[in-house]
PDB file of C-alpha atoms in Angstrom:
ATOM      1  CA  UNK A   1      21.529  16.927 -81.544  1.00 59.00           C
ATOM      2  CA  UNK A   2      21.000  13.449 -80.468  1.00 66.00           C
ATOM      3  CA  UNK A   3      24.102  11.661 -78.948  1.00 77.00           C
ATOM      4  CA  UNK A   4      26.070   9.217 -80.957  1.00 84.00           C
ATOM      5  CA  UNK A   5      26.977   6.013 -79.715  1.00 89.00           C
ATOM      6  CA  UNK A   6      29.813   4.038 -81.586  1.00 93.00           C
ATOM      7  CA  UNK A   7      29.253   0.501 -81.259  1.00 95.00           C
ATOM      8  CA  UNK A   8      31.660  -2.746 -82.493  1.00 96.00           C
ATOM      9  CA  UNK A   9      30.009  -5.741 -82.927  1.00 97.00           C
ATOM     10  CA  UNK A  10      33.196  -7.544 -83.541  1.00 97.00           C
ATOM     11  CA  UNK A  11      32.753 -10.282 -86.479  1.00 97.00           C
ATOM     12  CA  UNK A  12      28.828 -11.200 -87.414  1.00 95.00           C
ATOM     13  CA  UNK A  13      27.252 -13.015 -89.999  1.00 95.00           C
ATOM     14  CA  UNK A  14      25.630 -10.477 -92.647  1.00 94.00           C
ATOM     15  CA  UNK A  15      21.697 -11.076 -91.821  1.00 94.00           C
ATOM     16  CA  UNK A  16      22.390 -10.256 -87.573  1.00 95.00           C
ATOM     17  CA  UNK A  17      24.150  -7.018 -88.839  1.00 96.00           C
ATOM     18  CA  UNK A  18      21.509  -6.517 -91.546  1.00 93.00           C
ATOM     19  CA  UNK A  19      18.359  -6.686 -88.849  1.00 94.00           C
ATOM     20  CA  UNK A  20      20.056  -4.523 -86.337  1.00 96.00           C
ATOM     21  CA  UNK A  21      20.531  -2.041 -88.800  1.00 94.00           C
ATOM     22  CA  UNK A  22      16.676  -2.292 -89.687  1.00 92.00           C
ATOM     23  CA  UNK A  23      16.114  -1.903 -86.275  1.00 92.00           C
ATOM     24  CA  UNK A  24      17.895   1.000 -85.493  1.00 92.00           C
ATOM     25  CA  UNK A  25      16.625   2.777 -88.181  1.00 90.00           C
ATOM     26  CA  UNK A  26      13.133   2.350 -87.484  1.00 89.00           C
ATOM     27  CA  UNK A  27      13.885   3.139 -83.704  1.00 86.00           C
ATOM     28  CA  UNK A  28      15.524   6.612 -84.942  1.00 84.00           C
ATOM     29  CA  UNK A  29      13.122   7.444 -87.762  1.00 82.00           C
ATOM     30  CA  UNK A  30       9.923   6.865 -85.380  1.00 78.00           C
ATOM     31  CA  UNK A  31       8.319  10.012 -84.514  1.00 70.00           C
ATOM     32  CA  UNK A  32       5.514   8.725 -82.771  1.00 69.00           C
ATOM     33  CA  UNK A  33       6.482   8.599 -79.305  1.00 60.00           C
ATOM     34  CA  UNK A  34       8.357  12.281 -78.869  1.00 63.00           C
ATOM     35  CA  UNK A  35       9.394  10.868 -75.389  1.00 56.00           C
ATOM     36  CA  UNK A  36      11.524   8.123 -76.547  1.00 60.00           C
ATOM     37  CA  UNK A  37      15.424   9.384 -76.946  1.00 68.00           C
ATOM     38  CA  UNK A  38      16.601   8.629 -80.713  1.00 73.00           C
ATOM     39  CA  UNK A  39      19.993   7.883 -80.944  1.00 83.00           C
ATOM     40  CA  UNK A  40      22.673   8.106 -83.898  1.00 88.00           C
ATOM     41  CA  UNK A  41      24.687   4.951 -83.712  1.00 92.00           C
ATOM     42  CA  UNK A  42      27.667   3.919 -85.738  1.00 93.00           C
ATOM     43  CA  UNK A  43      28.342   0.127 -86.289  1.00 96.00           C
ATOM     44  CA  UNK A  44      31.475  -1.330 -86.757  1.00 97.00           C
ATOM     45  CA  UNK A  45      31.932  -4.699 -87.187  1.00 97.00           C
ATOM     46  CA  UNK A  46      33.731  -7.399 -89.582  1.00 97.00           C
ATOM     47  CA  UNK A  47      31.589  -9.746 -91.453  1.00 96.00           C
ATOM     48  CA  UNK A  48      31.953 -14.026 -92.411  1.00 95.00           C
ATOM     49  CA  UNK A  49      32.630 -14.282 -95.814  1.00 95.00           C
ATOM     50  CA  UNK A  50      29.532 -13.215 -97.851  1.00 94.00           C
ATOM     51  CA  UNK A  51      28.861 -11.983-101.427  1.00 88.00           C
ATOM     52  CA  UNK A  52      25.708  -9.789-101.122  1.00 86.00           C
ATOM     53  CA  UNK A  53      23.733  -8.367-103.619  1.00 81.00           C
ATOM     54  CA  UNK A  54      20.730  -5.633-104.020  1.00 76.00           C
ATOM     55  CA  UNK A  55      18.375  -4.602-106.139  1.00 71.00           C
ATOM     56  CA  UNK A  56      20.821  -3.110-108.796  1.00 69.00           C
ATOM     57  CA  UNK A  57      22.471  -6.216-109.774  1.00 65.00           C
ATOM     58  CA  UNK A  58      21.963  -9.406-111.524  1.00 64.00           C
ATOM     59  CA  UNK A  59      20.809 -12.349-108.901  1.00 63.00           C
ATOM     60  CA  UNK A  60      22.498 -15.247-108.550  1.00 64.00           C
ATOM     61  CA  UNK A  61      20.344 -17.170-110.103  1.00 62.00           C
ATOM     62  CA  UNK A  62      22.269 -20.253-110.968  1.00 65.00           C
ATOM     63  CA  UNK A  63      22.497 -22.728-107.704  1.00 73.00           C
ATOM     64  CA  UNK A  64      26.265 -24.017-109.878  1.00 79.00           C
ATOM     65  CA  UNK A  65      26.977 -20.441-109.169  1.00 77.00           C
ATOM     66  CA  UNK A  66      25.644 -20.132-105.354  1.00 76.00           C
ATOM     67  CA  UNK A  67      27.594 -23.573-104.576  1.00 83.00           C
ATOM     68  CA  UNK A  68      30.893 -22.017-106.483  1.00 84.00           C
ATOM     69  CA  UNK A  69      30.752 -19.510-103.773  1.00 82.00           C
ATOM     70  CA  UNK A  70      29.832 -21.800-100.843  1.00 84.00           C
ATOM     71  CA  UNK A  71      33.124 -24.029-101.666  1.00 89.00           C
ATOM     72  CA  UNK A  72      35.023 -20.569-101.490  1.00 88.00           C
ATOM     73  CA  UNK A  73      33.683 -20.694 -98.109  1.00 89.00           C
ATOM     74  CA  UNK A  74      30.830 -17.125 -98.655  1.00 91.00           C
ATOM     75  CA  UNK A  75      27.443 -16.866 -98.498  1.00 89.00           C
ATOM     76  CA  UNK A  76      25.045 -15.009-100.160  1.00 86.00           C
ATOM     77  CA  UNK A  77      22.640 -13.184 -99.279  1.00 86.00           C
ATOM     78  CA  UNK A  78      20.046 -10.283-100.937  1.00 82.00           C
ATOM     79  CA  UNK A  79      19.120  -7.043 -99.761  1.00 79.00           C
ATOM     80  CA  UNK A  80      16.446  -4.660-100.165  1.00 78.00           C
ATOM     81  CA  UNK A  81      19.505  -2.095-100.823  1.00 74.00           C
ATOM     82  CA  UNK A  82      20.547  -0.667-104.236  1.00 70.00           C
ATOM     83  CA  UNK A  83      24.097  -2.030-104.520  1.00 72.00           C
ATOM     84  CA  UNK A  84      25.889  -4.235-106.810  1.00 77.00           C
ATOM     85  CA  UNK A  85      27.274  -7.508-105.878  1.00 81.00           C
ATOM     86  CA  UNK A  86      29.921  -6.875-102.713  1.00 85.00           C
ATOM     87  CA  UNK A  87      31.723  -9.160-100.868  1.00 90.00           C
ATOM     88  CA  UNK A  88      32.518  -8.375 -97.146  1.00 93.00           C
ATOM     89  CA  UNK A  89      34.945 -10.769 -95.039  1.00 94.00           C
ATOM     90  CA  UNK A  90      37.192 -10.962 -92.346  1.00 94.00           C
ATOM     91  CA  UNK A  91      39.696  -8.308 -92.016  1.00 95.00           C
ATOM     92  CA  UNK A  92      37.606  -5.593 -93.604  1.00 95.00           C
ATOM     93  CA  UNK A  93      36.082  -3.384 -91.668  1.00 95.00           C
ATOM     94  CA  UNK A  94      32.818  -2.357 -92.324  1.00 94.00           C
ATOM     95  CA  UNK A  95      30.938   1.246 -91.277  1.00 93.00           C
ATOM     96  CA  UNK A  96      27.139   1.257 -90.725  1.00 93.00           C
ATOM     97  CA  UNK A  97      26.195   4.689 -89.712  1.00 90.00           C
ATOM     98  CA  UNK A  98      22.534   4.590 -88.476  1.00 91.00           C
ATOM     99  CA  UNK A  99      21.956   8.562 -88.182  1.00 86.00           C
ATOM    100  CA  UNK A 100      19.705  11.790 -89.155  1.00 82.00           C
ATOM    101  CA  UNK A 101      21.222  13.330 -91.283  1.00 76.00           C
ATOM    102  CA  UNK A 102      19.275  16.500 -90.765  1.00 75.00           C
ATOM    103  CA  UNK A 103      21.131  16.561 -87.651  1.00 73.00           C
ATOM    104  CA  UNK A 104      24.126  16.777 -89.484  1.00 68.00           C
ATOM    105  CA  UNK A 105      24.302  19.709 -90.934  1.00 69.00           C
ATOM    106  CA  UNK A 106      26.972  21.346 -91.567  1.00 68.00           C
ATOM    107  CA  UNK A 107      29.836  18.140 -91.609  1.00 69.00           C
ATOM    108  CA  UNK A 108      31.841  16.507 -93.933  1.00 67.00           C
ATOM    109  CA  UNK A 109      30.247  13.128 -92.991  1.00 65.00           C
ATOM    110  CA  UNK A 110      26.972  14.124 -94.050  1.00 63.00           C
ATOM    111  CA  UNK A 111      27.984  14.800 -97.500  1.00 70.00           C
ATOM    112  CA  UNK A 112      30.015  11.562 -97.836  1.00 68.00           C
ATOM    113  CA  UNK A 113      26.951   9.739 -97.131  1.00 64.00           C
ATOM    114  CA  UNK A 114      24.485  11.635 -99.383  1.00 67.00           C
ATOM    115  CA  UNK A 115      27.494  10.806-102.122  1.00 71.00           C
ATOM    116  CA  UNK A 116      27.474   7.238-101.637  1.00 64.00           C
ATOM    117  CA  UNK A 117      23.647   6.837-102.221  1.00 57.00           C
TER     118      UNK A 117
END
């Protein structure tokens, strides 16, 4: 099993969380250089107020309604991801585990994430 390095990012804006995660994964999921370690990594990190939104949801596609948010002090900000609308802000902590999962066998961890797709 690869190793599994836990890192906090402390509090980042959405998009710098959103591109390391990108890169991560395409670092672990790369098969094309066998002699390049892969690592699992775990994220932590809190987030500036942002609404976010993926490809399940209904954009926000009024600017009255991106400005409503901006004078409530969030961004927003779409991903290629399948989620609803979400806000993330200071004081939540949020979880990005960047991992193989076929690695992961046989843990509870593995299952929680297959859930939440």
């Amino acid at each position: 099993m690869n190793s599994t390095i836990l890192r906090d990012l402390g509090r980042c804006s959405y998009p710098v969380a959103f591109r390391l995660q990108e890169e991560l994964s395409s670092r672990l999921s790369d098969r094309s250089n066998s002699t390049r370690k892969r690592e699992n990594v775990i994220l932590l990190c809190e987030h500036d107020p942002v609404y976010t939104y993926g490809r399940r949801s209904a954009k926000i596609d009024t600017n009255e309604e991106e400005n409503r948010l901006r004078s409530l002090g969030a961004s927003t900000y779409k991903s290629n991801r399948g989620g609803l609308i979400t806000f993330h802000g200071p004081g939540q902590l949020v979880c990005y585990p960047i991992v193989d999962l076929r690695e992961w066998k046989d843990c509870v961890l593995r299952e929680v994430l297959l859930a939440t797709e």
